[in-house]
Amino acid sequence: MTQDRQTAVAALDAQCTRLRRDILEMITEAGSGHPGGSLSAVDLIATLYAHHLRQGAARASDPTRDRFVLSKGHGVPALYAVLAEHGYFPHADLKSLRKLGSPLQGHPVVGTVPGIEACTGSLGQGLSVAVGMALAARLDGHDARTWCLMGDGEIQEGQVWEALMSASKFRLDNLVGILDFNKAQIDGLVKDVMPIEPVEDKARSFGWLTRRIDGHDFEQILSAYAWAEVPEGLPKLIVADTIKGKGVSFMESDLVKWHGVATTREQLEKALSELSVKGAGR
Amino acid sequence: MSERKPKASRQAFGEALADLGATHPHIVVLDADLAKSTKSELFATKFPERFVECGIAEQNMVGVAAGLGLAGKNAFCCSFACFVAGRFETIKISVAYSGGNVKIVGTHAGVGIGPDGYSQMGLEDLALMRTLPTMQVFQPSDEVETRQIMEYLASHDGPAYLRLTRQELTPMHGPEYRFVPGKIDVLAEGKDVAIFATGGPVMHAMAARAALAADGIDAAVINVPSIKPLDHDGIAAWATKVPLFVSVEDHNVLGGMGGAVAEVLASVPRSARLHRHGILDVFGESGEPEDLYRKFRLDGPGITAVVREALGR
C-alpha cells in the first residue's frame, strides 16, 4: 500500500466508525429501523461517496452526475449518514428519521433530501431502474456511471435476474452492481431461507463480470471500485462479503435478530462503547 | 380522409408515437416482445437507437422505463394492458412514487382482444392505475382522440396510463376536436338518460342512442377519455340534468370508469341514479370480438337493452 492509500484507508476507517455511531443513534431515536443491514453496507457506501461517485452535494441535480441507487432501501440509515457527512443536508436532521413530517422516510424517497435517486424498499426493483439510468447516460452521450447496491436476500426477487439479463444484453459498462452479502435475512440465514450461491457463477452466466471482496476491507473496496470503473463492454458486479451488524459485537453474534430491531438506549450505549473514534471526533 | 376510416387505437397510437418522436427527442420507447402488436414497432423502425426491446420481462421493462424517466427521458412503456398493469407494484414504487416521466401503455384492453381469451384480457387495469397518486389515466375512443392524447402525453412530465384497443374504432370526432385532460366530451345531448362510455364501447353507445331515439328515448352520450383526472364538475352538472346515468365500459364494473363516476355521484345531492354496465365481475372467454361484445351486451343492441332495462321502459 502506498502512503496515500494508507492515509485514505485510515480516514475511511475513522469516518465509518463515526457513521456507525450516527446510524445507531438515529435508529435508537426513531425506535425502529434496520441496524444490521445498515452496518453491513456503510463501508461500501461511504467509500463510494468519498472516492468514486462523481457527484457531491453541489452536483446532486446535475444531469451528468454519477448516480447511486440504494436498492436495498431498508439500509437507508447508512445512506442518510453518508449524505449528511458530505453536506447534502444538515447532520442534525438525522435525529428526525422515521418521524412524522421528516424528510428522512423509513425507506428512500425521491425528492425528500438531495441524493436519493429512486424510491426503493420494495425489494428487487432498484437494479432495473439503474439499468434505465445507465441507458439514458449512453443515449445522452456522457460518461456518467450508475452504481446500484443490492442486498443478498433481495436477489431472491425474480426482477433482479430480468435486470441482470438486460444489463448484459445492452452491454452496460457504465453500470456497477454491488452485492452486500451479509448472509442473513428476516426469517433466517440466506443459505436456509433461499440460497443464492454460487452467486458469482450465476452473475457471470448472465453476462456480468464479477469480483469478490471483503466488504469491510477498505483497501479491497477501493481496488474493486477502481476495477469497476474500467469499461470492458459488460456490466460489473462486486460481491462484497459483509457481516450483518458489523462493528457491534452483540449484533455480529446474532445476525438474524438484528435485521429490523432497533437498539434500546442501554444497547446503544453498549454499542457506542465499542465504536470509539480514535483521535478527534466530529 | 384517412382520419375518417375505422382504426384501432393501438394503430393510431403507434403512428402518433412515430410522428412525435421526430419533434420530441426525449421520447424513448420500450416494449416486451409485443412491438408488432402494440404498434410500438412503428417508432422502433424510425428511431431504433431510442427503442429498448426488453424481452418477455415486463417488470424489468417498467423499472428500466422508470430509470430512463428519472434521468430526463419521456419513456413510453408498452405491452398488453393485462401484462403491463399486472406489474402493478413495480409501477407503484419505481414509476409513480419515484415520480419518473413514464407513460404506461396498455393495448388489447378488455374482452375486445377476442379469441386469445381471458388470460390476455386487461379488465382490471383502470381500477389498479386509478389508485396510484399522480398517475393520470386516459382511454381514447377513436383515432383523432388517440392522437390528441398522445400530443398531450408527449409533453406532459409525469406518470400516466394509456389504455388502447386491438379492435378497430369508428371515428367519433372530426379533426377540429380538442382533447382536454380532466374534461368529459359530450358527443350528443339528451334529457332522459346520459350514457357515459369510454374506449371501445363509445361507438356502440352512439348506435344505441339512435335505436333509443326510435323508441322516443332521448339519450345523451358522454365520452370519458380522461378517467383521471376525472371531470368532477362536469359529471356533477349532468347529475342534476338527467334522472339516470348508465356507464358503459369494456372493463370490470368494479373500480373502472363507472366506479369513478359513482364516486362523484356520492357527493352530489339529489343526483341521477347510476347503473354501472361493463364486465359484471366475471371472467372473460374466447370468441370473436363482436361475439364477445354481443354476449357482454357492449354492442349497440346490448347497450340499448341495458338502458331500457335501467329506465324500466
Coordinates of C-alpha atoms in Angstrom, one line a residue:
Chain A
M1 CA 0.0 0.0 0.0
T2 CA 1.2 3.4 -0.9
Q3 CA 1.4 6.2 1.7
D4 CA -1.6 7.9 0.1
R5 CA -3.6 4.7 0.1
Q6 CA -2.7 4.1 3.8
T7 CA -3.9 7.6 4.6
A8 CA -7.1 7.1 2.7
V9 CA -7.9 3.8 4.4
A10 CA -7.2 5.3 7.8
A11 CA -9.5 8.2 7.1
L12 CA -12.3 5.9 5.9
D13 CA -11.9 3.7 8.9
A14 CA -12.4 6.7 11.2
Q15 CA -15.2 8.1 9.2
C16 CA -17.1 4.8 9.1
T17 CA -16.8 4.4 12.9
R18 CA -18.4 7.8 13.2
L19 CA -21.1 6.9 10.7
R20 CA -21.8 3.7 12.6
R21 CA -22.5 5.8 15.7
D22 CA -24.8 8.0 13.6
I23 CA -26.7 5.0 12.3
L24 CA -27.3 3.5 15.7
E25 CA -28.2 6.8 17.3
M26 CA -30.7 7.6 14.6
I27 CA -32.3 4.2 14.7
T28 CA -32.5 4.3 18.5
E29 CA -34.1 7.7 18.4
A30 CA -36.6 6.5 15.8
G31 CA -37.4 3.4 17.8
S32 CA -37.5 1.3 14.7
G33 CA -35.4 0.6 11.6
H34 CA -32.8 -1.8 10.3
P35 CA -29.4 -1.7 12.0
G36 CA -27.9 -4.9 10.8
G37 CA -28.1 -4.2 7.1
S38 CA -27.2 -0.6 7.6
L39 CA -24.0 -1.5 9.4
S40 CA -23.1 -4.2 6.8
A41 CA -23.4 -1.7 3.9
V42 CA -22.0 1.5 5.4
D43 CA -18.3 0.8 4.5
L44 CA -19.3 0.2 0.9
I45 CA -21.4 3.3 0.6
A46 CA -19.0 5.6 2.4
T47 CA -16.1 4.5 0.3
L48 CA -18.1 5.1 -2.9
Y49 CA -19.1 8.7 -1.9
A50 CA -15.6 9.5 -0.6
H51 CA -13.6 8.3 -3.6
H52 CA -15.5 7.2 -6.6
L53 CA -19.0 8.7 -7.0
R54 CA -18.6 11.8 -9.2
Q55 CA -21.4 13.8 -7.6
G56 CA -21.2 15.7 -4.3
A57 CA -23.9 17.9 -2.7
A58 CA -23.4 20.7 -5.2
R59 CA -24.0 18.4 -8.2
A60 CA -26.9 16.4 -6.8
S61 CA -29.2 17.6 -9.6
D62 CA -26.6 17.7 -12.4
P63 CA -27.9 15.6 -15.2
T64 CA -24.4 14.3 -16.0
R65 CA -23.7 13.1 -12.4
D66 CA -22.9 9.6 -11.4
R67 CA -25.9 8.1 -9.7
F68 CA -26.2 5.8 -6.7
V69 CA -29.4 3.6 -6.3
L70 CA -29.8 2.0 -2.9
S71 CA -31.9 -0.9 -4.0
K72 CA -31.9 -2.5 -0.5
G73 CA -33.9 0.5 0.7
H74 CA -34.1 -0.7 4.3
G75 CA -30.4 0.1 4.6
V76 CA -31.1 3.8 4.1
P77 CA -29.9 5.0 7.6
A78 CA -26.4 4.2 6.2
L79 CA -27.0 6.4 3.1
Y80 CA -28.5 9.2 5.2
A81 CA -25.5 9.2 7.4
V82 CA -23.2 9.3 4.4
L83 CA -25.2 12.1 2.7
A84 CA -25.2 14.2 5.9
E85 CA -21.4 13.6 6.2
H86 CA -21.0 15.0 2.7
G87 CA -23.2 18.1 3.4
Y88 CA -26.3 17.0 1.4
F89 CA -28.4 18.1 4.4
P90 CA -27.8 19.1 8.0
H91 CA -26.4 16.4 10.3
A92 CA -28.9 17.4 12.9
D93 CA -31.7 16.2 10.6
L94 CA -30.6 12.6 11.2
K95 CA -32.5 12.7 14.6
S96 CA -35.8 13.0 12.7
L97 CA -35.6 9.6 11.0
R98 CA -39.0 8.0 10.6
K99 CA -40.8 10.8 12.5
L100 CA -44.0 12.3 11.1
G101 CA -43.2 15.2 8.8
S102 CA -39.5 14.3 8.5
P103 CA -37.8 14.2 5.1
L104 CA -36.0 11.1 6.3
Q105 CA -38.5 8.5 5.4
G106 CA -38.2 4.9 6.6
H107 CA -37.2 3.9 3.1
P108 CA -35.7 6.1 0.4
V109 CA -38.0 8.6 -1.4
V110 CA -37.0 10.8 -4.3
G111 CA -37.3 14.5 -3.6
T112 CA -37.1 14.3 0.2
V113 CA -33.4 15.1 0.6
P114 CA -30.9 15.6 -2.2
G115 CA -29.0 12.4 -3.2
I116 CA -32.0 10.0 -3.2
E117 CA -32.2 8.8 -6.8
A118 CA -35.1 6.3 -6.7
C119 CA -37.9 5.1 -4.4
T120 CA -36.8 1.7 -3.1
G121 CA -37.7 -0.6 -0.2
S122 CA -39.9 -2.9 -2.2
L123 CA -37.0 -5.2 -2.8
G124 CA -35.8 -6.2 -6.3
Q125 CA -36.6 -3.1 -8.2
G126 CA -33.5 -0.9 -8.0
L127 CA -31.3 -2.7 -10.5
S128 CA -33.9 -2.2 -13.2
V129 CA -34.1 1.5 -12.5
A130 CA -30.3 1.7 -12.6
V131 CA -30.3 -0.1 -16.0
G132 CA -32.6 2.7 -17.2
M133 CA -30.3 5.4 -15.9
A134 CA -27.3 3.8 -17.5
L135 CA -29.1 3.6 -20.8
A136 CA -30.1 7.3 -20.5
A137 CA -26.5 8.3 -20.0
R138 CA -25.4 6.4 -23.0
L139 CA -28.2 7.9 -25.1
D140 CA -27.2 11.4 -23.9
G141 CA -23.5 10.7 -24.8
H142 CA -22.0 11.4 -21.4
D143 CA -19.8 9.2 -19.3
A144 CA -21.9 9.2 -16.1
R145 CA -21.8 5.9 -14.2
T146 CA -24.7 4.3 -12.3
W147 CA -24.0 2.3 -9.1
C148 CA -26.6 0.0 -7.5
L149 CA -26.3 -1.6 -4.1
M150 CA -28.4 -4.7 -3.5
G151 CA -28.9 -7.0 -0.6
D152 CA -28.2 -10.7 -0.7
G153 CA -31.7 -11.7 0.3
E154 CA -33.0 -9.2 -2.2
I155 CA -31.7 -11.0 -5.2
Q156 CA -34.2 -13.8 -4.4
E157 CA -36.6 -11.5 -6.3
G158 CA -37.1 -12.5 -9.9
Q159 CA -37.0 -9.0 -11.2
V160 CA -33.3 -8.8 -10.3
W161 CA -32.5 -11.6 -12.8
E162 CA -34.5 -9.9 -15.5
A163 CA -32.4 -6.8 -14.9
L164 CA -29.2 -8.8 -14.9
M165 CA -30.1 -10.3 -18.2
S166 CA -31.0 -6.9 -19.7
A167 CA -27.8 -5.1 -18.5
S168 CA -25.6 -7.6 -20.3
K169 CA -27.7 -7.5 -23.4
F170 CA -27.3 -3.8 -23.5
R171 CA -23.6 -4.1 -22.7
L172 CA -23.8 -1.5 -20.0
D173 CA -20.2 -1.0 -18.9
N174 CA -21.3 2.2 -17.2
L175 CA -23.3 0.2 -14.7
V176 CA -21.9 -1.3 -11.5
G177 CA -23.8 -3.6 -9.1
I178 CA -22.6 -4.1 -5.5
L179 CA -24.0 -7.0 -3.5
D180 CA -24.0 -6.6 0.2
F181 CA -23.7 -10.3 1.1
N182 CA -24.3 -10.2 4.8
K183 CA -25.7 -13.7 4.9
A184 CA -28.9 -13.1 6.9
Q185 CA -32.5 -12.1 6.3
I186 CA -35.7 -11.8 8.4
D187 CA -36.6 -15.4 8.5
G188 CA -33.1 -16.8 9.0
L189 CA -29.8 -17.3 7.2
V190 CA -29.9 -16.7 3.4
K191 CA -28.5 -20.2 2.8
D192 CA -31.5 -21.7 4.6
V193 CA -34.3 -19.3 3.5
M194 CA -33.4 -19.4 -0.2
P195 CA -29.8 -20.0 -1.1
I196 CA -28.2 -17.7 -3.7
E197 CA -24.8 -19.3 -4.1
P198 CA -22.8 -19.7 -6.3
V199 CA -23.7 -16.1 -6.8
E200 CA -20.6 -15.1 -8.9
D201 CA -21.2 -18.1 -11.2
K202 CA -24.8 -17.1 -11.7
A203 CA -24.0 -13.5 -12.4
R204 CA -21.2 -14.5 -14.9
S205 CA -23.6 -16.8 -16.6
F206 CA -25.9 -13.8 -17.0
G207 CA -23.2 -12.0 -18.8
W208 CA -21.7 -9.9 -16.0
L209 CA -18.0 -9.5 -15.0
T210 CA -17.6 -10.2 -11.3
R211 CA -15.2 -9.7 -8.4
R212 CA -15.5 -10.9 -4.8
I213 CA -14.1 -8.9 -1.9
D214 CA -14.2 -8.4 1.9
G215 CA -16.8 -5.6 2.1
H216 CA -15.2 -4.3 5.3
D217 CA -11.7 -4.1 4.0
F218 CA -11.2 -0.6 2.6
E219 CA -8.2 -1.5 0.6
Q220 CA -10.2 -4.2 -1.2
I221 CA -13.2 -2.0 -1.7
L222 CA -11.1 0.8 -3.2
S223 CA -9.4 -1.7 -5.6
A224 CA -12.7 -3.2 -6.6
Y225 CA -14.3 0.2 -7.3
A226 CA -11.2 1.1 -9.4
W227 CA -11.7 -2.1 -11.3
A228 CA -15.4 -1.5 -11.8
E229 CA -14.7 1.9 -13.4
V230 CA -12.7 0.4 -16.2
P231 CA -15.1 -0.1 -19.1
E232 CA -14.8 -3.6 -20.6
G233 CA -18.0 -3.8 -22.6
L234 CA -20.1 -5.5 -19.9
P235 CA -21.7 -4.6 -16.6
K236 CA -19.7 -5.5 -13.4
L237 CA -20.8 -6.9 -10.1
I238 CA -18.9 -6.7 -6.9
V239 CA -19.9 -9.4 -4.5
A240 CA -18.9 -8.0 -1.1
D241 CA -18.8 -10.4 1.8
T242 CA -20.0 -8.5 4.8
I243 CA -21.2 -9.0 8.4
K244 CA -24.6 -8.0 9.4
G245 CA -24.3 -5.6 12.3
K246 CA -20.6 -5.1 11.7
G247 CA -18.9 -3.3 14.5
V248 CA -21.2 -4.2 17.3
S249 CA -20.4 -7.5 19.0
F250 CA -23.8 -8.4 20.2
M251 CA -25.2 -7.9 16.6
E252 CA -22.4 -9.8 14.9
S253 CA -23.1 -12.8 17.2
D254 CA -26.8 -12.8 16.5
L255 CA -27.0 -12.0 12.7
V256 CA -30.7 -12.7 12.1
K257 CA -32.1 -11.0 15.2
W258 CA -30.7 -7.6 14.2
H259 CA -32.3 -7.2 10.8
G260 CA -35.1 -5.0 11.8
V261 CA -34.9 -4.4 15.5
A262 CA -34.0 -1.0 17.0
T263 CA -31.5 -0.8 19.8
T264 CA -32.7 0.3 23.2
R265 CA -30.9 3.2 25.0
E266 CA -29.0 0.7 27.0
Q267 CA -28.0 -1.4 24.0
L268 CA -27.0 1.8 22.2
E269 CA -24.6 2.8 25.0
K270 CA -23.0 -0.7 24.9
A271 CA -22.7 -0.4 21.1
L272 CA -21.2 3.1 21.2
S273 CA -18.6 1.9 23.7
E274 CA -17.3 -0.5 21.1
L275 CA -17.3 2.3 18.4
S276 CA -14.8 4.8 19.8
V277 CA -13.4 7.2 17.4
K278 CA -9.7 7.4 17.6
G279 CA -8.4 10.9 17.6
A280 CA -10.7 13.9 17.0
G281 CA -14.5 13.2 16.7
R282 CA -16.7 15.3 14.5
Chain B
M1 CA -59.6 11.4 -45.3
S2 CA -57.7 8.6 -43.6
E3 CA -58.8 10.0 -40.3
R4 CA -62.5 9.1 -41.1
K5 CA -61.9 5.4 -41.5
P6 CA -62.2 3.0 -38.6
K7 CA -58.9 2.4 -36.9
A8 CA -57.7 0.5 -33.8
S9 CA -56.5 2.9 -31.1
R10 CA -53.3 0.9 -30.9
Q11 CA -52.6 1.6 -34.6
A12 CA -53.4 5.3 -34.1
F13 CA -51.0 5.3 -31.1
G14 CA -48.2 3.7 -33.0
E15 CA -48.5 6.2 -35.8
A16 CA -48.7 9.2 -33.5
L17 CA -45.7 7.9 -31.5
A18 CA -43.6 7.6 -34.6
D19 CA -44.5 11.1 -35.7
L20 CA -43.9 12.6 -32.2
G21 CA -40.5 11.0 -32.0
A22 CA -39.3 13.5 -34.6
T23 CA -40.2 16.5 -32.6
H24 CA -39.7 15.2 -29.1
P25 CA -36.1 13.9 -28.8
H26 CA -36.5 12.9 -25.2
I27 CA -39.1 10.2 -26.1
V28 CA -37.8 6.7 -25.7
V29 CA -40.0 3.6 -26.2
L30 CA -39.8 0.2 -24.5
D31 CA -41.6 -3.0 -25.4
A32 CA -41.6 -6.6 -24.1
D33 CA -41.7 -8.7 -27.2
L34 CA -45.0 -7.3 -28.4
A35 CA -43.9 -4.4 -30.6
K36 CA -45.6 -5.8 -33.6
S37 CA -48.9 -6.0 -31.7
T38 CA -48.7 -2.8 -29.6
K39 CA -47.5 -1.0 -32.8
S40 CA -44.5 0.5 -31.0
E41 CA -42.6 -1.1 -33.9
L42 CA -43.5 2.0 -36.0
F43 CA -41.4 4.0 -33.6
A44 CA -38.7 1.3 -33.4
T45 CA -38.3 1.3 -37.2
K46 CA -37.9 5.0 -37.4
F47 CA -35.8 5.6 -34.2
P48 CA -34.0 2.3 -33.5
E49 CA -31.5 4.0 -31.2
R50 CA -34.3 5.2 -28.9
F51 CA -36.2 1.9 -28.8
V52 CA -35.4 -0.6 -26.0
E53 CA -36.5 -4.2 -26.6
C54 CA -36.8 -5.7 -23.1
G55 CA -37.9 -9.2 -24.0
I56 CA -40.7 -11.0 -22.1
A57 CA -39.8 -9.4 -18.8
E58 CA -42.4 -6.7 -18.1
Q59 CA -41.5 -5.8 -14.5
N60 CA -37.9 -5.1 -15.6
M61 CA -39.2 -3.1 -18.5
V62 CA -41.3 -1.0 -16.2
G63 CA -38.2 -0.4 -13.9
V64 CA -35.9 0.4 -16.8
A65 CA -38.5 2.9 -18.1
A66 CA -38.6 4.4 -14.6
G67 CA -34.8 4.9 -14.7
L68 CA -34.9 6.4 -18.1
G69 CA -37.7 8.7 -16.9
L70 CA -35.7 9.8 -13.8
A71 CA -32.7 10.5 -16.0
G72 CA -34.6 13.0 -18.2
K73 CA -36.4 10.9 -20.8
N74 CA -40.1 10.5 -21.5
A75 CA -40.4 6.8 -21.5
F76 CA -43.3 5.0 -23.2
C77 CA -43.5 1.5 -21.9
C78 CA -45.7 -0.7 -24.0
S79 CA -47.4 -4.1 -23.6
F80 CA -50.8 -5.6 -23.4
A81 CA -52.9 -3.9 -20.7
C82 CA -53.1 -7.2 -19.0
F83 CA -49.4 -7.8 -18.8
V84 CA -48.2 -4.3 -18.0
A85 CA -50.8 -3.5 -15.4
G86 CA -50.0 -6.9 -13.9
R87 CA -46.7 -5.4 -12.8
F88 CA -48.6 -3.1 -10.5
E89 CA -46.2 -2.9 -7.6
T90 CA -43.3 -2.0 -9.8
I91 CA -45.4 0.7 -11.4
K92 CA -46.4 1.8 -7.9
I93 CA -42.9 2.2 -6.5
S94 CA -40.5 2.6 -9.3
V95 CA -42.8 4.8 -11.5
A96 CA -45.5 6.6 -9.6
Y97 CA -43.7 7.1 -6.2
S98 CA -40.4 7.9 -7.8
G99 CA -42.1 10.4 -10.0
G100 CA -40.3 9.5 -13.2
N101 CA -41.6 10.6 -16.5
V102 CA -43.1 7.3 -17.7
K103 CA -46.1 6.6 -19.8
I104 CA -47.5 3.1 -19.3
V105 CA -49.3 2.0 -22.5
G106 CA -51.7 -1.0 -22.3
T107 CA -53.1 -2.3 -25.6
H108 CA -55.5 -5.1 -26.4
A109 CA -57.7 -3.9 -23.5
G110 CA -60.8 -5.7 -22.4
V111 CA -62.8 -8.5 -24.0
G112 CA -62.2 -6.7 -27.3
I113 CA -59.0 -8.7 -27.7
G114 CA -61.2 -11.6 -28.7
P115 CA -60.1 -15.2 -29.3
D116 CA -57.0 -15.1 -27.1
G117 CA -59.3 -15.4 -24.1
Y118 CA -59.3 -14.2 -20.5
S119 CA -55.6 -14.7 -19.7
Q120 CA -54.8 -11.9 -22.2
M121 CA -57.6 -9.5 -21.3
G122 CA -56.9 -6.4 -19.2
L123 CA -60.1 -6.0 -17.3
E124 CA -58.9 -4.5 -14.1
D125 CA -56.2 -2.1 -15.3
L126 CA -58.2 1.1 -14.9
A127 CA -59.1 0.2 -11.3
L128 CA -55.4 -0.5 -10.5
M129 CA -53.9 2.6 -12.2
R130 CA -56.6 4.9 -10.7
T131 CA -55.4 4.2 -7.2
L132 CA -51.9 5.5 -7.7
P133 CA -51.3 9.1 -6.6
T134 CA -50.0 11.3 -9.5
M135 CA -50.9 8.6 -12.1
Q136 CA -53.1 10.0 -14.9
V137 CA -55.4 7.6 -16.8
F138 CA -56.7 8.1 -20.3
Q139 CA -58.7 6.0 -22.8
P140 CA -59.4 7.3 -26.3
S141 CA -62.5 6.4 -28.3
D142 CA -61.1 6.8 -31.8
E143 CA -58.1 7.8 -33.9
V144 CA -58.4 11.6 -33.6
E145 CA -58.7 11.4 -29.9
T146 CA -55.8 8.9 -29.6
R147 CA -53.6 11.4 -31.5
Q148 CA -54.7 14.3 -29.3
I149 CA -54.0 12.4 -26.1
M150 CA -50.6 11.4 -27.5
E151 CA -49.7 15.0 -28.2
Y152 CA -50.6 15.8 -24.6
L153 CA -48.5 12.8 -23.3
A154 CA -45.5 13.8 -25.4
S155 CA -45.2 17.0 -23.4
H156 CA -46.6 16.0 -20.0
D157 CA -43.9 15.4 -17.4
G158 CA -45.1 12.7 -15.1
P159 CA -46.6 9.2 -14.9
A160 CA -49.7 8.3 -17.0
Y161 CA -51.5 5.2 -18.2
L162 CA -52.9 4.9 -21.7
R163 CA -55.5 2.2 -22.5
L164 CA -55.9 1.1 -26.1
T165 CA -57.9 -1.4 -28.2
R166 CA -56.9 -4.1 -30.5
Q167 CA -60.2 -3.8 -32.5
E168 CA -61.0 -1.0 -34.9
L169 CA -62.9 2.0 -33.7
T170 CA -65.4 4.1 -35.8
P171 CA -64.5 7.8 -35.9
M172 CA -66.3 9.8 -33.3
H173 CA -64.5 13.1 -33.8
G174 CA -63.5 15.4 -36.6
P175 CA -60.1 17.0 -37.0
E176 CA -61.3 20.0 -35.1
Y177 CA -61.7 18.1 -31.9
R178 CA -59.5 19.1 -28.9
F179 CA -59.0 16.7 -26.1
V180 CA -58.7 18.3 -22.7
P181 CA -57.3 16.3 -19.7
G182 CA -59.9 16.3 -16.9
K183 CA -62.8 17.0 -19.2
I184 CA -65.7 14.9 -20.4
D185 CA -66.6 15.0 -24.1
V186 CA -70.3 15.4 -24.8
L187 CA -70.9 13.6 -28.1
A188 CA -74.7 14.0 -28.1
E189 CA -77.1 15.9 -25.8
G190 CA -80.2 14.2 -24.3
K191 CA -82.6 14.6 -21.4
D192 CA -83.9 11.1 -20.5
V193 CA -80.6 9.4 -19.7
A194 CA -76.9 10.1 -20.0
I195 CA -74.8 7.2 -21.3
F196 CA -71.2 7.6 -20.1
A197 CA -68.9 5.5 -22.2
T198 CA -65.1 5.1 -22.6
G199 CA -62.9 3.3 -25.1
G200 CA -64.2 0.6 -27.4
P201 CA -67.9 0.8 -26.4
V202 CA -68.2 4.5 -27.2
M203 CA -69.2 4.0 -30.8
H204 CA -71.7 1.4 -29.8
A205 CA -73.2 3.9 -27.3
M206 CA -73.8 6.2 -30.2
A207 CA -75.5 3.3 -32.1
A208 CA -77.7 2.7 -29.0
R209 CA -78.6 6.3 -28.9
A210 CA -80.1 6.1 -32.4
A211 CA -82.0 2.9 -31.5
L212 CA -83.4 4.5 -28.3
A213 CA -84.4 7.6 -30.2
A214 CA -86.6 5.5 -32.5
D215 CA -88.5 4.5 -29.3
G216 CA -88.8 8.1 -28.1
I217 CA -86.0 7.9 -25.6
D218 CA -83.6 10.9 -25.7
A219 CA -80.2 9.7 -24.6
A220 CA -77.1 11.8 -24.1
V221 CA -73.8 10.2 -24.9
I222 CA -70.8 11.4 -23.0
N223 CA -67.3 10.1 -23.8
V224 CA -64.9 9.9 -20.9
P225 CA -61.4 9.9 -22.3
S226 CA -59.9 11.3 -19.1
I227 CA -60.6 8.8 -16.3
K228 CA -58.0 10.5 -14.0
P229 CA -58.1 13.4 -13.7
L230 CA -61.9 13.0 -13.8
D231 CA -64.3 15.8 -14.7
H232 CA -66.0 16.1 -11.3
D233 CA -67.8 19.3 -12.0
G234 CA -68.9 18.3 -15.5
I235 CA -70.3 14.9 -14.2
A236 CA -71.9 16.6 -11.2
A237 CA -73.6 19.1 -13.6
W238 CA -75.1 16.3 -15.7
A239 CA -76.3 14.5 -12.5
T240 CA -78.9 17.2 -12.0
K241 CA -79.9 17.4 -15.7
V242 CA -81.0 13.8 -16.2
P243 CA -82.6 11.2 -13.9
L244 CA -80.4 8.3 -14.9
F245 CA -76.7 7.6 -15.8
V246 CA -75.6 4.4 -17.5
S247 CA -71.9 3.9 -17.5
V248 CA -70.5 1.6 -20.2
E249 CA -67.0 0.1 -20.4
D250 CA -65.1 -2.9 -21.5
H251 CA -63.7 -3.4 -18.0
N252 CA -64.8 -4.9 -14.8
V253 CA -67.7 -2.8 -13.4
L254 CA -65.7 -2.7 -10.1
G255 CA -63.4 0.2 -9.9
G256 CA -63.3 1.4 -13.6
M257 CA -64.8 4.4 -15.2
G258 CA -68.2 3.6 -13.8
G259 CA -66.8 3.3 -10.3
A260 CA -65.1 6.7 -10.7
V261 CA -68.4 8.2 -11.8
A262 CA -70.1 6.6 -8.8
E263 CA -67.6 8.3 -6.5
V264 CA -68.6 11.6 -8.0
L265 CA -72.3 11.0 -7.6
A266 CA -71.8 10.0 -4.0
S267 CA -71.0 13.6 -3.2
V268 CA -73.8 15.2 -5.3
P269 CA -77.2 15.7 -3.5
R270 CA -80.4 14.7 -5.3
S271 CA -78.4 13.4 -8.2
A272 CA -79.1 11.0 -11.0
R273 CA -79.3 7.3 -10.3
L274 CA -76.3 5.3 -11.8
H275 CA -76.5 2.0 -13.5
R276 CA -73.0 0.6 -14.0
H277 CA -72.5 -1.6 -17.0
G278 CA -69.5 -3.5 -18.2
I279 CA -68.0 -6.8 -17.4
L280 CA -70.1 -7.8 -14.4
D281 CA -67.2 -9.1 -12.2
V282 CA -66.9 -12.3 -14.2
F283 CA -64.0 -13.8 -16.2
G284 CA -63.9 -13.2 -20.0
E285 CA -63.6 -16.0 -22.5
S286 CA -62.5 -16.7 -26.1
G287 CA -64.6 -15.6 -29.1
E288 CA -64.6 -13.1 -31.9
P289 CA -64.6 -9.5 -30.5
E290 CA -68.1 -8.8 -32.0
D291 CA -69.4 -12.0 -30.5
L292 CA -68.0 -11.1 -27.1
Y293 CA -69.4 -7.6 -27.3
R294 CA -72.8 -9.2 -28.1
K295 CA -72.5 -11.6 -25.2
F296 CA -71.5 -9.0 -22.7
R297 CA -74.0 -6.5 -24.1
L298 CA -71.4 -3.9 -25.1
D299 CA -72.6 -3.6 -28.7
G300 CA -75.4 -1.3 -29.9
P301 CA -78.3 -3.6 -29.3
G302 CA -76.8 -4.7 -25.9
I303 CA -76.4 -1.2 -24.6
T304 CA -79.9 -0.3 -25.9
A305 CA -81.3 -3.2 -23.9
V306 CA -79.3 -2.3 -20.8
V307 CA -80.5 1.3 -20.9
R308 CA -84.1 0.3 -21.5
E309 CA -84.0 -2.1 -18.5
A310 CA -82.5 0.6 -16.3
L311 CA -85.2 3.0 -17.4
G312 CA -87.9 0.4 -16.9
R313 CA -89.2 1.1 -20.5

